[in-house]
CSV table of C-alpha atoms in Angstrom, one decimal:
chain,number,residue,atom,x,y,z
G,1,MET,CA,0.1,0.0,0.0
G,2,ILE,CA,1.3,3.5,-0.9
G,3,LEU,CA,0.4,6.6,1.0
G,4,VAL,CA,0.4,9.8,-1.3
G,5,VAL,CA,0.1,13.1,0.7
G,6,CYS,CA,-0.7,16.0,-1.7
G,7,GLU,CA,0.0,19.7,-1.3
G,8,GLY,CA,-2.7,20.7,-3.9
G,9,LYS,CA,-6.2,19.8,-2.8
G,10,VAL,CA,-7.6,19.1,-6.5
G,11,THR,CA,-5.2,18.8,-9.2
G,12,GLU,CA,-2.5,16.3,-7.8
G,13,PRO,CA,-5.2,14.1,-6.3
G,14,GLN,CA,-7.2,13.9,-9.5
G,15,TYR,CA,-4.1,12.9,-11.4
G,16,VAL,CA,-2.6,10.5,-8.9
G,17,GLU,CA,-6.2,8.6,-9.0
G,18,GLY,CA,-6.6,9.0,-12.7
G,19,PHE,CA,-3.1,7.3,-13.0
G,20,ARG,CA,-3.7,4.5,-10.6
G,21,LEU,CA,-7.3,3.6,-12.3
G,22,ALA,CA,-6.0,4.0,-15.8
G,23,ARG,CA,-3.1,1.5,-15.2
G,24,GLY,CA,-5.5,-1.1,-13.6
G,25,ALA,CA,-3.5,-0.6,-10.3
G,26,ASN,CA,-6.6,-1.7,-8.6
G,27,THR,CA,-5.0,-3.7,-6.1
G,28,VAL,CA,-2.6,-1.0,-5.2
G,29,ARG,CA,-4.2,1.2,-2.6
G,30,VAL,CA,-3.4,4.7,-2.8
G,31,ARG,CA,-4.6,6.8,0.0
G,32,VAL,CA,-4.5,10.5,-1.1
G,33,GLU,CA,-4.7,13.0,1.7
G,34,SER,CA,-4.6,16.7,0.9
G,35,PRO,CA,-3.9,18.8,3.9
G,36,GLY,CA,-2.3,21.5,2.2
G,37,GLY,CA,-0.2,23.8,3.9
G,38,ASP,CA,3.6,24.1,3.8
G,39,PRO,CA,6.1,21.3,2.7
G,40,LEU,CA,7.2,20.7,6.4
G,41,ALA,CA,3.5,20.3,7.6
G,42,LEU,CA,3.0,18.1,4.6
G,43,VAL,CA,6.0,15.8,5.7
G,44,GLU,CA,4.8,15.6,9.1
G,45,ARG,CA,1.4,14.8,8.3
G,46,ALA,CA,2.5,12.0,6.2
G,47,ILE,CA,4.6,10.5,8.9
G,48,ALA,CA,1.6,11.0,11.4
G,49,ILE,CA,-0.8,8.9,9.1
G,50,ARG,CA,2.0,6.0,8.4
G,51,ASP,CA,2.7,5.9,12.2
G,52,ASP,CA,-1.0,5.7,12.8
G,53,ALA,CA,-1.5,2.8,10.2
G,54,ALA,CA,1.4,0.9,11.7
G,55,GLN,CA,0.3,1.2,15.1
G,56,ARG,CA,-3.2,0.0,14.0
G,57,ALA,CA,-1.8,-2.8,12.2
G,58,LYS,CA,0.4,-3.9,15.3
G,59,ARG,CA,-3.1,-3.6,17.5
G,60,GLU,CA,-5.1,-5.5,15.1
G,61,ARG,CA,-2.4,-7.9,14.0
G,62,ASP,CA,-2.6,-7.1,10.2
G,63,ASP,CA,0.3,-6.1,8.2
G,64,ASN,CA,-2.0,-5.2,5.2
G,65,LEU,CA,-2.9,-2.1,7.1
G,66,ARG,CA,0.7,-0.7,7.0
G,67,PHE,CA,1.9,1.5,4.3
G,68,ASP,CA,4.8,0.1,2.5
G,69,GLU,CA,5.8,3.5,1.1
G,70,VAL,CA,5.0,7.2,1.8
G,71,TRP,CA,5.2,10.0,-0.6
G,72,CYS,CA,4.6,13.4,-0.4
G,73,VAL,CA,3.6,15.6,-3.7
G,74,LEU,CA,4.6,19.0,-3.5
G,75,ASP,CA,5.9,22.1,-5.4
G,76,VAL,CA,8.9,24.2,-5.0
G,77,ASP,CA,7.0,27.5,-5.4
G,78,GLN,CA,8.1,30.0,-2.4
G,79,HIS,CA,8.2,27.7,0.4
G,80,ALA,CA,10.3,28.9,3.3
G,81,ARG,CA,10.5,25.4,5.0
G,82,LEU,CA,11.6,23.4,2.0
G,83,GLU,CA,14.8,22.3,3.1
G,84,ALA,CA,13.3,21.5,6.7
G,85,ALA,CA,10.9,19.2,4.8
G,86,ARG,CA,13.6,17.5,2.6
G,87,THR,CA,15.4,16.8,5.7
G,88,LEU,CA,12.9,15.3,7.7
G,89,ALA,CA,11.5,13.5,4.7
G,90,GLY,CA,15.0,11.9,4.5
G,91,LYS,CA,15.1,11.0,8.1
G,92,ALA,CA,11.8,9.4,8.0
G,93,ASP,CA,11.8,7.5,4.9
G,94,VAL,CA,9.3,9.7,3.2
G,95,GLN,CA,9.8,9.9,-0.6
G,96,LEU,CA,9.3,13.3,-2.3
G,97,ALA,CA,7.8,14.1,-5.5
G,98,LEU,CA,8.9,17.5,-5.8
G,99,SER,CA,8.3,19.7,-8.8
G,100,ASN,CA,10.1,23.1,-9.5
G,101,PRO,CA,8.4,25.2,-9.7
G,102,CYS,CA,5.0,23.7,-9.7
G,103,PHE,CA,3.0,20.6,-10.9
G,104,GLU,CA,1.6,22.1,-13.7
G,105,LEU,CA,5.2,21.6,-15.0
G,106,TRP,CA,4.6,18.0,-14.9
G,107,LEU,CA,1.3,17.9,-16.6
G,108,PHE,CA,2.9,20.2,-19.4
G,109,LEU,CA,5.7,17.6,-20.0
G,110,HIS,CA,2.9,15.3,-21.1
G,111,PHE,CA,2.4,17.6,-24.1
G,112,ALA,CA,6.0,19.0,-25.0
G,113,GLU,CA,9.6,19.5,-23.9
G,114,HIS,CA,10.4,22.6,-21.8
G,115,ALA,CA,14.1,23.1,-20.6
G,116,ALA,CA,14.0,26.7,-19.8
G,117,HIS,CA,13.3,28.3,-16.4
G,118,VAL,CA,9.7,28.8,-15.8
G,119,LYS,CA,7.7,30.6,-13.1
G,120,PRO,CA,4.4,28.9,-11.8
G,121,ASP,CA,2.0,31.2,-13.7
G,122,GLN,CA,4.0,30.6,-16.9
G,123,ALA,CA,3.9,26.9,-16.5
G,124,ALA,CA,0.1,27.2,-16.3
G,125,ARG,CA,-0.2,29.3,-19.0
G,126,LEU,CA,2.0,26.8,-21.1
G,127,LEU,CA,-0.4,24.0,-19.9
G,128,ARG,CA,-3.4,25.7,-21.0
G,129,LYS,CA,-2.0,25.9,-24.8
G,130,HIS,CA,-2.6,22.3,-24.6
G,131,LEU,CA,-5.7,22.1,-22.2
G,132,PRO,CA,-7.3,25.1,-22.8
G,133,GLN,CA,-10.1,24.4,-19.9
G,134,TYR,CA,-7.6,23.9,-17.4
G,135,ASP,CA,-8.3,25.4,-14.0
G,136,LYS,CA,-6.8,22.9,-11.6
G,137,HIS,CA,-9.3,20.3,-12.4
G,138,LEU,CA,-8.2,17.9,-15.1
G,139,ARG,CA,-9.6,14.7,-16.7
G,140,PHE,CA,-6.7,12.2,-16.6
G,141,GLU,CA,-8.1,11.1,-19.9
G,142,ASP,CA,-6.5,14.2,-21.5
G,143,LEU,CA,-3.1,13.5,-20.2
G,144,ASP,CA,-2.6,9.7,-20.2
G,145,PRO,CA,-1.5,9.5,-24.1
G,146,GLY,CA,1.6,11.7,-23.2
G,147,TYR,CA,2.7,9.8,-20.2
G,148,ALA,CA,5.4,8.0,-21.5
G,149,ASP,CA,6.8,11.3,-23.4
G,150,ALA,CA,6.2,13.0,-19.9
G,151,VAL,CA,8.4,10.2,-18.1
G,152,ARG,CA,11.1,10.5,-20.9
G,153,ARG,CA,11.1,14.4,-20.6
G,154,ALA,CA,11.3,14.5,-16.7
G,155,GLU,CA,14.0,12.2,-16.8
G,156,ALA,CA,16.2,14.2,-19.3
G,157,LEU,CA,15.7,17.2,-17.2
G,158,ASP,CA,17.0,15.4,-14.1
G,159,ARG,CA,20.2,14.3,-16.1
G,160,HIS,CA,20.7,17.7,-17.4
G,161,HIS,CA,20.6,19.0,-13.9
G,162,ALA,CA,22.6,16.2,-12.5
G,163,GLY,CA,25.2,17.0,-15.1
G,164,LEU,CA,25.4,20.6,-13.9
G,165,ASP,CA,25.3,19.4,-10.1
G,166,GLN,CA,22.1,21.3,-9.6
G,167,GLU,CA,19.5,18.2,-8.9
G,168,GLY,CA,16.0,19.6,-8.4
G,169,ALA,CA,17.0,23.0,-10.2
G,170,ASN,CA,14.1,24.5,-12.3
G,171,PRO,CA,12.6,23.0,-14.4
G,172,SER,CA,12.4,19.6,-13.0
G,173,THR,CA,9.9,17.3,-11.6
G,174,GLY,CA,10.0,14.1,-9.6
G,175,VAL,CA,6.7,13.1,-10.1
G,176,TYR,CA,7.4,10.3,-12.6
G,177,ARG,CA,9.1,8.4,-9.9
G,178,LEU,CA,5.9,8.1,-7.9
G,179,THR,CA,3.9,7.3,-10.8
G,180,GLU,CA,6.5,4.7,-11.8
G,181,GLN,CA,6.4,3.2,-8.4
G,182,ILE,CA,2.4,2.7,-8.8
G,183,ARG,CA,3.0,1.1,-11.9
G,184,ARG,CA,5.5,-1.1,-10.5
G,185,PHE,CA,3.4,-2.2,-7.5
G,186,GLY,CA,0.3,-2.9,-9.7
G,187,LYS,CA,2.3,-4.8,-12.0
G,188,GLU,CA,3.7,-7.0,-8.9
G,189,ALA,CA,0.2,-7.2,-7.5
G,190,ARG,CA,-1.1,-8.8,-10.7
G,191,LEU,CA,1.7,-11.5,-10.8
């Protein structure tokens, strides 16, 4: 079971749930929480949910109640406590699907490449060129055909930044690591 805690209340949960359903990962239990707030509060909330589930699993003697992985989906934006969130996540074995500057970059990569620095409002404008109706709500079916391209483009951005010793620089997104993990869990569950 994977726990996914999202900074956004609408877009990110819609995307993650749409992805899970589209990949037939029905046996992958994805719990999406969207408490909002800053990155540190998000990581703290993810840890609390995971620990509560572990205690319940122990109390009820049912290991199926535990989360195998915990992910937080968040943006770089202008968050002052991002580094504290990264540190806590690293210590607590919480994975981050971090987008710089924002989740809309990940969505845009489903349609086109983008290697230049981008501000959050620019990323949303770029996305609206392909999804004119986009206003934080999305239909996963509109994005799904470009998923493999989005993964390839996000990986290329990571390789580019790693070569410059600037991992996580703008533009970049680690959302593909989460989606690929959901996909792997789904495949393993079907075997």
